[in-house]
Short mmCIF file of C-alpha atoms in Angstrom, two decimals:
data_model
loop_
_atom_site.label_atom_id
_atom_site.label_comp_id
_atom_site.label_asym_id
_atom_site.label_seq_id
_atom_site.Cartn_x
_atom_site.Cartn_y
_atom_site.Cartn_z
CA MET G 1465 7.81 -15.01 -9.76
CA PHE G 1466 5.84 -13.74 -6.75
CA LYS G 1467 4.33 -16.14 -4.33
CA THR G 1468 1.59 -13.75 -3.24
CA LEU G 1469 -0.97 -14.47 -5.99
CA LEU G 1470 -3.65 -13.21 -3.63
CA LEU G 1471 -2.08 -10.21 -2.30
CA PRO G 1472 -3.93 -7.49 -4.55
CA ALA G 1473 -7.19 -9.22 -3.52
CA VAL G 1474 -6.73 -8.80 0.11
CA VAL G 1475 -8.31 -5.42 0.82
CA LEU G 1476 -10.94 -5.71 -1.86
CA SER G 1477 -12.20 -8.84 -0.14
CA VAL G 1478 -12.69 -7.04 3.19
CA PHE G 1479 -16.38 -6.52 2.95
CA VAL G 1480 -17.29 -9.29 0.66
CA SER G 1481 -19.52 -10.88 3.41
CA GLY G 1482 -21.72 -7.77 3.50
CA CYS G 1483 -19.81 -4.55 3.76
CA MET G 1484 -19.65 -3.81 -0.04
CA GLU G 1485 -21.59 -4.12 -3.19
CA PRO G 1486 -19.64 -5.48 -6.17
CA THR G 1487 -20.02 -3.26 -9.13
CA ALA G 1488 -16.89 -2.22 -11.19
CA ARG G 1489 -13.70 -4.21 -11.77
CA PRO G 1490 -10.53 -2.23 -12.36
CA LEU G 1491 -7.35 -3.13 -14.01
CA GLN G 1492 -4.25 -3.78 -12.01
CA PRO G 1493 -0.91 -2.27 -12.61
CA LYS G 1494 1.18 -4.83 -14.68
CA GLN G 1495 4.31 -6.05 -12.76
CA PRO G 1496 7.57 -7.08 -14.40
CA SER G 1497 7.23 -10.46 -12.80
CA SER G 1498 3.50 -11.25 -12.36
CA GLU G 1499 0.00 -10.18 -13.27
CA GLN G 1500 -2.25 -11.09 -10.50
CA ALA G 1501 -6.12 -10.93 -9.78
CA LEU G 1502 -7.63 -7.96 -7.94
CA ASN G 1503 -10.08 -10.34 -6.38
CA THR G 1504 -11.45 -13.89 -6.99
CA SER G 1505 -13.86 -12.60 -9.63
CA ALA G 1506 -11.44 -10.26 -11.53
CA SER G 1507 -9.00 -12.02 -13.66
CA PHE G 1508 -6.59 -9.35 -14.66
CA ILE G 1509 -5.40 -5.81 -13.70
CA LYS G 1510 -2.91 -3.76 -15.71
CA SER G 1511 -0.96 -0.76 -14.66
CA SER G 1512 -2.59 2.60 -14.08
CA THR G 1513 -0.11 3.98 -16.44
CA ASP G 1514 -0.90 1.35 -19.17
CA VAL G 1515 -4.59 1.14 -18.95
CA PRO G 1516 -6.33 1.90 -22.32
CA ASP G 1517 -9.08 4.57 -22.25
CA GLU G 1518 -11.78 2.08 -22.52
CA TYR G 1519 -10.81 0.65 -19.24
CA GLU G 1520 -10.70 4.05 -17.36
CA ILE G 1521 -13.02 4.07 -14.35
CA ASP G 1522 -14.37 7.57 -13.36
CA GLU G 1523 -15.68 8.44 -9.84
CA PRO G 1524 -19.47 7.97 -9.59
CA ASN G 1525 -21.60 11.06 -8.99
CA GLY G 1526 -23.90 9.37 -6.60
CA VAL G 1527 -23.37 6.16 -4.68
CA LEU G 1528 -19.68 4.90 -4.11
CA THR G 1529 -18.98 1.13 -3.16
CA LEU G 1530 -15.86 -0.10 -1.74
CA ARG G 1531 -14.94 -1.94 -4.91
CA GLN G 1532 -15.18 1.23 -6.83
CA ALA G 1533 -13.08 3.15 -4.23
CA LEU G 1534 -10.38 0.53 -4.46
CA ALA G 1535 -10.51 0.36 -8.15
CA LEU G 1536 -10.06 4.17 -8.46
CA THR G 1537 -7.21 3.99 -5.90
CA LEU G 1538 -5.54 1.14 -7.82
CA MET G 1539 -5.61 3.00 -11.03
CA LYS G 1540 -5.12 6.62 -9.99
CA ASN G 1541 -3.22 6.72 -6.81
CA PRO G 1542 -0.02 8.99 -7.32
CA VAL G 1543 2.13 6.76 -5.01
CA LEU G 1544 1.25 3.64 -6.78
CA LYS G 1545 1.86 5.19 -10.22
CA ALA G 1546 5.29 6.20 -9.01
CA TYR G 1547 6.14 2.74 -7.73
CA SER G 1548 4.79 1.22 -10.96
CA LEU G 1549 7.22 3.50 -12.89
CA GLU G 1550 9.94 2.39 -10.61
CA THR G 1551 9.39 -1.24 -11.63
CA ARG G 1552 9.89 -0.12 -15.16
CA ALA G 1553 13.02 1.67 -14.30
CA ALA G 1554 14.30 -1.44 -12.62
CA ASP G 1555 13.59 -3.27 -15.96
CA ALA G 1556 15.79 -0.76 -17.73
CA ARG G 1557 18.62 -1.16 -15.15
CA ALA G 1558 18.37 -4.81 -15.69
CA LEU G 1559 18.69 -4.38 -19.56
CA GLN G 1560 21.64 -2.04 -19.13
CA ALA G 1561 23.47 -4.44 -16.69
CA GLY G 1562 23.41 -7.29 -19.39
CA LEU G 1563 25.15 -5.17 -22.12
CA ARG G 1564 28.63 -5.82 -23.15
CA PRO G 1565 31.28 -3.00 -23.21
CA ASN G 1566 31.45 -1.18 -26.43
CA PRO G 1567 34.66 -1.55 -28.69
CA GLU G 1568 36.85 1.49 -29.00
CA LEU G 1569 38.13 2.96 -32.23
CA GLY G 1570 41.44 4.92 -31.95
CA ILE G 1571 43.40 6.88 -34.46
CA GLU G 1572 46.98 7.92 -33.68
CA VAL G 1573 49.27 10.11 -35.77
CA GLU G 1574 53.01 10.22 -34.90
CA ASP G 1575 56.07 12.00 -36.09
CA VAL G 1576 54.48 15.23 -37.26
CA GLY G 1577 54.91 18.94 -36.54
CA GLY G 1578 58.56 18.42 -35.55
CA SER G 1579 61.72 19.83 -36.90
CA GLY G 1580 63.73 19.17 -40.08
CA ALA G 1581 62.46 16.09 -41.92
CA LEU G 1582 59.70 15.60 -39.33
CA SER G 1583 58.22 19.10 -39.87
CA GLY G 1584 55.39 17.95 -42.21
CA PHE G 1585 53.51 14.80 -42.83
CA ASP G 1586 56.08 13.13 -45.12
CA SER G 1587 57.47 11.00 -42.14
CA ALA G 1588 54.19 10.54 -40.28
CA GLN G 1589 53.06 7.28 -38.96
CA THR G 1590 49.25 6.90 -38.75
CA THR G 1591 47.79 4.10 -36.68
CA ILE G 1592 44.10 3.07 -36.79
CA GLN G 1593 43.13 0.56 -33.97
CA LEU G 1594 40.13 -1.19 -32.77
CA SER G 1595 40.21 -2.32 -29.08
CA GLN G 1596 37.78 -4.36 -26.95
CA LEU G 1597 37.53 -4.64 -23.22
CA ILE G 1598 37.00 -8.28 -22.19
CA GLU G 1599 35.47 -8.75 -18.85
CA LEU G 1600 36.85 -11.92 -17.01
CA GLY G 1601 35.33 -13.71 -14.01
CA ASP G 1602 31.95 -13.75 -15.55
CA LYS G 1603 31.30 -10.26 -14.33
CA ARG G 1604 28.59 -9.32 -16.96
CA GLN G 1605 26.47 -12.41 -15.94
CA LYS G 1606 26.91 -11.73 -12.42
CA ARG G 1607 26.10 -8.01 -12.81
CA LYS G 1608 22.95 -9.10 -14.76
CA THR G 1609 21.90 -11.49 -12.01
CA VAL G 1610 22.14 -8.71 -9.41
CA ALA G 1611 20.05 -6.34 -11.53
CA LEU G 1612 17.44 -9.00 -12.28
CA LEU G 1613 17.15 -9.70 -8.49
CA GLU G 1614 16.80 -5.94 -7.85
CA LYS G 1615 14.09 -5.89 -10.48
CA ASP G 1616 12.27 -8.67 -8.59
CA LEU G 1617 12.77 -6.62 -5.32
CA SER G 1618 11.26 -3.53 -6.94
CA GLY G 1619 8.19 -5.75 -7.75
CA TRP G 1620 8.01 -6.82 -4.08
CA ASP G 1621 8.19 -3.34 -2.93
CA TYR G 1622 5.46 -2.37 -5.33
CA GLU G 1623 3.33 -5.19 -3.92
CA THR G 1624 4.01 -4.10 -0.38
CA ARG G 1625 3.21 -0.44 -1.13
CA ARG G 1626 0.08 -1.49 -3.11
CA LEU G 1627 -1.20 -3.49 -0.38
CA LYS G 1628 -0.65 -0.81 2.23
CA VAL G 1629 -2.25 1.85 0.04
CA LEU G 1630 -5.36 -0.32 -0.51
CA THR G 1631 -5.53 -1.25 3.10
CA GLU G 1632 -5.50 2.43 4.02
CA ALA G 1633 -8.03 3.27 1.33
CA GLY G 1634 -10.23 0.41 2.70
CA LYS G 1635 -9.99 1.75 6.29
CA SER G 1636 -10.85 5.21 5.01
CA PHE G 1637 -13.88 3.94 3.34
CA ILE G 1638 -14.71 2.11 6.64
CA GLU G 1639 -14.25 5.44 8.52
CA LEU G 1640 -16.56 7.24 5.99
CA LEU G 1641 -19.37 4.60 6.62
CA ALA G 1642 -18.88 5.17 10.35
CA VAL G 1643 -19.20 8.90 9.94
CA GLN G 1644 -22.40 8.50 7.90
CA GLU G 1645 -23.80 6.24 10.53
CA ARG G 1646 -22.77 8.81 13.28
CA THR G 1647 -24.53 11.53 11.27
CA LYS G 1648 -27.71 9.52 10.97
CA LEU G 1649 -27.55 8.72 14.79
CA LEU G 1650 -27.16 12.39 15.68
CA ALA G 1651 -30.04 13.18 13.22
CA GLU G 1652 -32.15 10.72 15.02
CA LEU G 1653 -31.04 12.26 18.37
CA VAL G 1654 -32.06 15.63 17.13
CA ASP G 1655 -35.48 14.27 16.20
CA VAL G 1656 -35.95 12.53 19.49
CA SER G 1657 -34.81 15.61 21.44
CA GLU G 1658 -37.26 17.97 19.45
CA GLN G 1659 -40.12 15.54 20.36
CA THR G 1660 -38.97 15.56 23.99
CA PHE G 1661 -38.73 19.23 23.89
CA LYS G 1662 -42.35 19.50 22.50
CA SER G 1663 -43.51 17.17 25.20
CA VAL G 1664 -41.77 19.08 27.95
CA THR G 1665 -43.16 22.31 26.63
CA GLN G 1666 -46.73 20.95 26.70
CA ARG G 1667 -46.27 19.74 30.33
CA VAL G 1668 -44.97 23.19 31.31
CA GLU G 1669 -47.72 24.94 29.62
CA ALA G 1670 -50.37 22.75 31.30
CA GLY G 1671 -48.65 23.61 34.64
CA LYS G 1672 -47.49 20.04 35.30
CA ASP G 1673 -43.89 20.85 35.29
CA SER G 1674 -41.59 23.74 36.25
CA PRO G 1675 -40.27 26.04 33.39
CA VAL G 1676 -36.83 25.11 34.41
CA GLU G 1677 -37.56 21.62 32.78
CA LYS G 1678 -38.27 23.41 29.49
CA THR G 1679 -34.95 25.28 29.81
CA LYS G 1680 -33.06 22.03 30.36
CA ALA G 1681 -34.82 20.40 27.38
CA SER G 1682 -33.89 23.44 25.23
CA VAL G 1683 -30.38 23.43 26.14
CA ALA G 1684 -30.05 19.66 25.52
CA LEU G 1685 -31.71 20.19 22.08
CA SER G 1686 -29.25 22.95 21.16
CA GLY G 1687 -26.25 20.81 22.28
CA VAL G 1688 -27.47 17.86 20.10
CA LYS G 1689 -27.94 20.27 17.05
CA ILE G 1690 -24.45 21.48 17.49
CA GLU G 1691 -23.03 17.94 17.46
CA TYR G 1692 -25.09 17.35 14.36
CA GLU G 1693 -23.60 20.16 12.43
CA GLN G 1694 -20.12 19.23 13.54
CA ALA G 1695 -20.87 15.66 12.25
CA LEU G 1696 -21.95 17.08 8.90
CA GLN G 1697 -18.67 18.91 8.63
CA GLU G 1698 -16.71 15.78 9.70
CA LEU G 1699 -18.59 13.87 6.97
CA GLU G 1700 -17.31 16.23 4.28
CA LYS G 1701 -13.83 16.12 5.48
CA THR G 1702 -13.81 12.33 5.53
CA LYS G 1703 -15.12 12.28 1.93
CA LYS G 1704 -12.20 14.37 0.82
CA VAL G 1705 -9.72 12.25 2.72
CA LEU G 1706 -11.03 9.04 0.94
CA ALA G 1707 -11.07 10.85 -2.57
CA SER G 1708 -7.48 11.84 -2.08
CA PHE G 1709 -6.51 8.18 -2.44
CA TRP G 1710 -7.18 8.63 -6.24
CA GLY G 1711 -5.55 12.04 -6.42
CA ILE G 1712 -8.61 14.43 -6.34
CA GLU G 1713 -9.34 17.31 -3.88
CA GLN G 1714 -13.09 17.58 -4.36
CA PRO G 1715 -15.03 14.19 -4.34
CA LYS G 1716 -17.92 13.88 -6.70
CA PHE G 1717 -19.70 11.05 -4.96
CA SER G 1718 -22.42 11.86 -2.47
CA VAL G 1719 -22.69 8.84 -0.25
CA ALA G 1720 -20.66 5.53 0.50
CA GLN G 1721 -22.54 2.39 0.42
CA GLY G 1722 -21.79 -0.49 2.79
CA GLN G 1723 -22.98 -2.43 5.75
CA LEU G 1724 -21.01 -2.01 8.89
CA ASN G 1725 -23.36 -4.49 10.78
CA ALA G 1726 -21.97 -7.38 8.73
CA ILE G 1727 -19.46 -9.33 10.76
CA SER G 1728 -18.18 -12.89 10.62
CA ASP G 1729 -16.53 -15.36 13.02
CA ILE G 1730 -12.78 -15.05 13.50
CA PRO G 1731 -10.64 -17.90 12.52
CA GLU G 1732 -8.35 -19.57 15.05
CA MET G 1733 -5.08 -17.70 15.79
CA ASN G 1734 -2.89 -20.65 14.41
CA ASP G 1735 -4.90 -20.70 11.18
CA LEU G 1736 -4.24 -16.98 10.47
CA GLN G 1737 -0.71 -17.14 11.53
CA GLN G 1738 0.23 -19.88 9.05
CA LYS G 1739 -0.79 -17.46 6.27
CA LEU G 1740 1.85 -14.93 7.24
CA ILE G 1741 4.21 -16.52 4.83
CA SER G 1742 2.34 -14.78 2.05
CA ASN G 1743 2.98 -11.41 3.50
CA PRO G 1744 5.22 -9.40 1.06
CA GLU G 1745 7.20 -7.75 3.87
CA LEU G 1746 8.42 -11.16 4.75
CA ALA G 1747 8.34 -12.93 1.41
CA ARG G 1748 10.70 -10.14 -0.13
CA TRP G 1749 13.60 -11.13 2.06
CA GLU G 1750 14.22 -14.23 0.04
CA LYS G 1751 15.02 -12.14 -2.94
CA GLU G 1752 16.81 -9.41 -0.74
CA ILE G 1753 19.20 -12.16 0.45
CA ALA G 1754 19.62 -13.78 -2.98
CA ARG G 1755 20.40 -10.23 -4.25
CA ASP G 1756 23.10 -9.70 -1.65
CA LYS G 1757 24.58 -13.17 -2.30
CA ALA G 1758 24.86 -12.34 -5.89
CA ALA G 1759 26.20 -8.93 -5.20
CA LEU G 1760 28.93 -10.71 -3.08
CA LYS G 1761 29.86 -12.95 -5.98
CA LEU G 1762 29.97 -9.90 -8.48
CA GLU G 1763 32.28 -8.09 -5.99
CA ASN G 1764 34.64 -11.05 -5.64
CA SER G 1765 34.68 -11.33 -9.46
CA LYS G 1766 35.94 -7.73 -9.57
CA ALA G 1767 39.23 -8.97 -7.99
CA VAL G 1768 39.89 -10.67 -11.43
CA PRO G 1769 41.47 -8.00 -13.76
CA ASP G 1770 39.88 -7.50 -17.11
CA ILE G 1771 41.98 -7.52 -20.27
CA THR G 1772 41.85 -5.21 -23.28
CA ILE G 1773 42.88 -6.43 -26.68
CA GLY G 1774 43.32 -4.39 -29.73
CA ALA G 1775 44.45 -4.67 -33.39
CA GLY G 1776 44.93 -2.25 -36.22
CA VAL G 1777 46.88 -0.95 -39.08
CA ARG G 1778 49.87 1.44 -39.20
CA ARG G 1779 50.65 3.58 -42.32
CA PHE G 1780 54.26 4.70 -42.79
CA ASN G 1781 54.22 7.73 -45.07
CA GLU G 1782 57.91 8.04 -45.52
CA THR G 1783 58.30 4.54 -47.06
CA ASP G 1784 54.75 4.22 -48.33
CA ASP G 1785 54.39 0.90 -46.29
CA ASN G 1786 51.58 -0.63 -44.15
CA ALA G 1787 51.92 -2.88 -41.14
CA PHE G 1788 49.50 -4.63 -38.78
CA VAL G 1789 49.72 -3.79 -34.96
CA PHE G 1790 48.37 -5.81 -32.03
CA GLY G 1791 48.17 -5.16 -28.33
CA VAL G 1792 47.03 -6.45 -25.01
CA SER G 1793 46.79 -4.74 -21.75
CA ILE G 1794 45.91 -5.99 -18.24
CA PRO G 1795 45.87 -4.08 -14.89
CA LEU G 1796 48.23 -5.62 -12.23
CA PRO G 1797 46.17 -6.24 -9.08
CA ILE G 1798 48.96 -5.24 -6.73
CA SER G 1799 47.18 -2.90 -4.24
CA ASP G 1800 43.62 -2.65 -5.25
CA ARG G 1801 41.90 -6.15 -5.46
CA ASN G 1802 38.52 -4.87 -4.51
CA GLN G 1803 39.06 -5.69 -0.84
CA GLY G 1804 36.67 -2.93 0.33
CA GLY G 1805 33.93 -3.84 -2.10
CA ARG G 1806 33.96 -7.44 -1.14
CA MET G 1807 33.88 -6.60 2.54
CA GLU G 1808 31.02 -4.30 2.12
CA ALA G 1809 29.08 -6.95 0.14
CA ALA G 1810 29.63 -9.63 2.97
CA TYR G 1811 28.55 -7.10 5.54
CA ASN G 1812 25.47 -6.33 3.49
CA LEU G 1813 24.62 -9.97 3.30
CA SER G 1814 24.94 -10.39 7.08
CA LYS G 1815 22.75 -7.21 7.59
CA ALA G 1816 20.11 -8.58 5.35
CA TYR G 1817 19.87 -11.78 7.41
CA GLU G 1818 19.35 -9.61 10.56
CA GLU G 1819 16.81 -7.45 8.80
CA GLN G 1820 14.84 -10.54 7.78
CA ARG G 1821 14.83 -11.59 11.47
CA ALA G 1822 13.73 -8.13 12.54
CA ALA G 1823 10.95 -8.12 9.93
CA ARG G 1824 9.59 -11.36 11.16
CA ILE G 1825 9.41 -10.08 14.66
CA GLU G 1826 7.84 -6.94 13.71
CA VAL G 1827 5.29 -8.55 11.60
CA THR G 1828 4.49 -11.09 14.31
CA ASN G 1829 4.18 -8.50 16.92
CA ARG G 1830 1.69 -6.44 14.52
CA PHE G 1831 -0.11 -9.80 14.03
CA ASN G 1832 -0.63 -10.29 17.72
CA GLN G 1833 -1.77 -6.76 18.25
CA ILE G 1834 -4.27 -6.81 15.32
CA PHE G 1835 -5.54 -10.23 16.47
CA THR G 1836 -6.21 -8.99 19.94
CA GLU G 1837 -7.96 -5.85 18.53
CA LEU G 1838 -10.09 -8.02 16.23
CA SER G 1839 -11.05 -10.44 19.12
CA VAL G 1840 -11.96 -7.68 21.66
CA SER G 1841 -14.05 -5.66 19.14
CA PHE G 1842 -15.88 -8.82 17.90
CA ASN G 1843 -16.67 -9.82 21.58
CA LYS G 1844 -17.79 -6.32 22.32
CA ILE G 1845 -20.10 -6.23 19.44
CA GLN G 1846 -21.69 -9.55 20.42
CA GLU G 1847 -22.21 -8.22 23.97
CA LEU G 1848 -23.68 -4.96 22.90
CA ARG G 1849 -26.08 -6.62 20.41
CA THR G 1850 -27.37 -9.21 22.77
CA SER G 1851 -27.83 -7.30 25.96
CA ILE G 1852 -26.64 -3.69 26.34
CA LEU G 1853 -28.47 -2.31 23.33
CA PRO G 1854 -31.80 -3.88 23.79
CA GLY G 1855 -31.69 -3.03 27.48
CA ALA G 1856 -30.82 0.60 26.88
CA ARG G 1857 -33.55 0.94 24.32
CA GLU G 1858 -36.18 -0.57 26.46
CA VAL G 1859 -35.29 1.70 29.43
CA PHE G 1860 -35.35 4.75 27.09
CA ASP G 1861 -38.67 3.93 25.68
CA ALA G 1862 -40.13 3.22 29.11
CA SER G 1863 -38.72 6.47 30.56
CA ARG G 1864 -40.43 8.38 27.78
CA GLU G 1865 -43.69 6.88 28.56
CA ALA G 1866 -43.38 7.28 32.11
CA TYR G 1867 -42.58 11.03 31.78
CA ALA G 1868 -45.47 11.47 29.56
CA GLU G 1869 -47.63 10.00 32.35
CA GLY G 1870 -45.96 12.30 34.90
CA LYS G 1871 -44.31 9.29 36.85
CA ILE G 1872 -40.76 10.62 36.47
CA ASP G 1873 -39.07 13.94 35.91
CA TYR G 1874 -37.13 15.13 32.79
CA LEU G 1875 -33.67 14.37 34.18
CA ASN G 1876 -34.48 10.66 34.29
CA VAL G 1877 -35.64 10.88 30.58
CA LEU G 1878 -32.46 12.84 29.62
CA ASP G 1879 -30.27 10.18 31.46
CA ALA G 1880 -32.02 7.14 29.72
CA GLN G 1881 -31.76 9.09 26.30
CA ARG G 1882 -27.93 9.70 26.91
CA THR G 1883 -27.44 6.12 27.95
CA TYR G 1884 -29.06 4.73 24.89
CA PHE G 1885 -27.26 6.90 22.43
CA VAL G 1886 -23.99 6.40 24.19
CA SER G 1887 -24.52 2.65 23.68
CA GLN G 1888 -25.24 3.18 19.99
CA THR G 1889 -22.02 5.18 19.75
CA GLU G 1890 -20.07 2.51 21.52
CA TYR G 1891 -21.65 -0.18 19.19
CA LEU G 1892 -20.61 1.91 16.17
CA ASP G 1893 -17.06 2.32 17.41
CA ALA G 1894 -16.76 -1.35 18.06
CA LEU G 1895 -17.95 -2.16 14.46
CA VAL G 1896 -15.31 0.34 13.06
CA SER G 1897 -12.67 -1.37 15.20
CA TYR G 1898 -13.64 -4.73 14.02
CA HIS G 1899 -13.72 -3.84 10.36
CA LYS G 1900 -10.42 -2.02 10.52
CA ALA G 1901 -8.71 -4.73 12.36
CA LYS G 1902 -10.10 -7.24 9.91
CA THR G 1903 -8.75 -5.13 7.02
CA ASP G 1904 -5.36 -4.87 8.74
CA MET G 1905 -5.37 -8.78 9.35
CA GLU G 1906 -6.22 -9.61 5.80
CA GLY G 1907 -3.38 -7.26 4.73
CA LEU G 1908 -1.02 -9.24 6.74
CA VAL G 1909 -2.14 -12.76 5.95
CA GLY G 1910 -2.75 -12.05 2.26
CA GLN G 1911 -6.19 -13.72 2.18
CA SER G 1912 -9.76 -12.88 3.04
CA ILE G 1913 -10.51 -13.95 6.78
CA ASP G 1914 -13.83 -15.40 5.59
CA VAL G 1915 -12.02 -17.73 3.07
CA ILE G 1916 -9.64 -18.83 5.82
CA GLN G 1917 -12.61 -19.52 8.18
CA THR G 1918 -14.53 -21.45 5.58
CA THR G 1919 -11.40 -23.60 4.80
CA ALA G 1920 -10.68 -24.27 8.40
CA ASN G 1921 -14.28 -25.54 8.79
#
């Protein structure tokens, strides 16, 4: 029923080109209208509320891959569980909408408890009657159609929420990789600063430099150590943020595994834009409009009054006789012909068309913004890789050698060191921006960018 057969695979394929290690394959929440693949290699995923024990995935104690993180999110995320249960509630509403009205059994006793001959039950008349409401205007089928379309909408809403949650979980994993790299970078900076401090100390003790240089080196080292301790705290916090996606407060895993350096060429803008049709935020509006059209038909049918027919037996105690009774009742649509309900349904349909248009504009604007972020970060990575980083490293190494030989002062070394590590930080930030933008883009177009690029070529 859903057109987005690749939607659940979107976020999981973010790092296929190198930013993840495939390990575990989870089961996907079962939808009322479709069962889709988590990625191109996993063929089925059932609901986290229906997963048998043998398919349960536990958080690893050591290394955590992106695939494992998304599997845990898919199976244990509280928000997704709630949406999964909502789809089942929509199933139940569809079932209820298709049921016919129940017949009514009535018992009526007349001519009792009066005066004279009517004081007892000797003159009583007892009627037992069975009546049935008959819905005209095909109301039951129209009501059932509305409920089935609402069930489909519930499935689309689940797809939208699932995609958003998986996208955010993927971006949280990227952020954790980045924090790990920043921590490693600061650890390297601490090591370099300690070596520089030793070198400065030796030169000061040898009388080649002023003691002020040693103080400067000591202050710089202390500052770097403080940054490193802050990075360690940030690392623990980021781990907890990621683990919260599968509903736990204290993560068991120790390290996230992935390659931030892995990037790939960006497809042409038109190639990506053509895939927006698979975005559930847009695709759902076909069902939304169909539901509102069906609701309008249902409200129109309510202008047709229903009839109630009944039949039964009447007992006359006084004469010891029996007789059949029949009856038909129908409301007269004099003042209430469901005018308000019909107008409301018509306005809701018009509103749905406008909301569909607004959704297209919003998704297109988001697409343009993400594509710009993706392109800018990709170009920045290329520039940093080819010229800035190698040049900054070369200057840093040369300045350390020159300082050891007494050709330059410590401030020049410190400046070169700062320039190099700032460049490293910019490079890391560019990688994070690239992968997050790539994740967002794949969430929009419903496909892996790498697959789109390969197909286009």
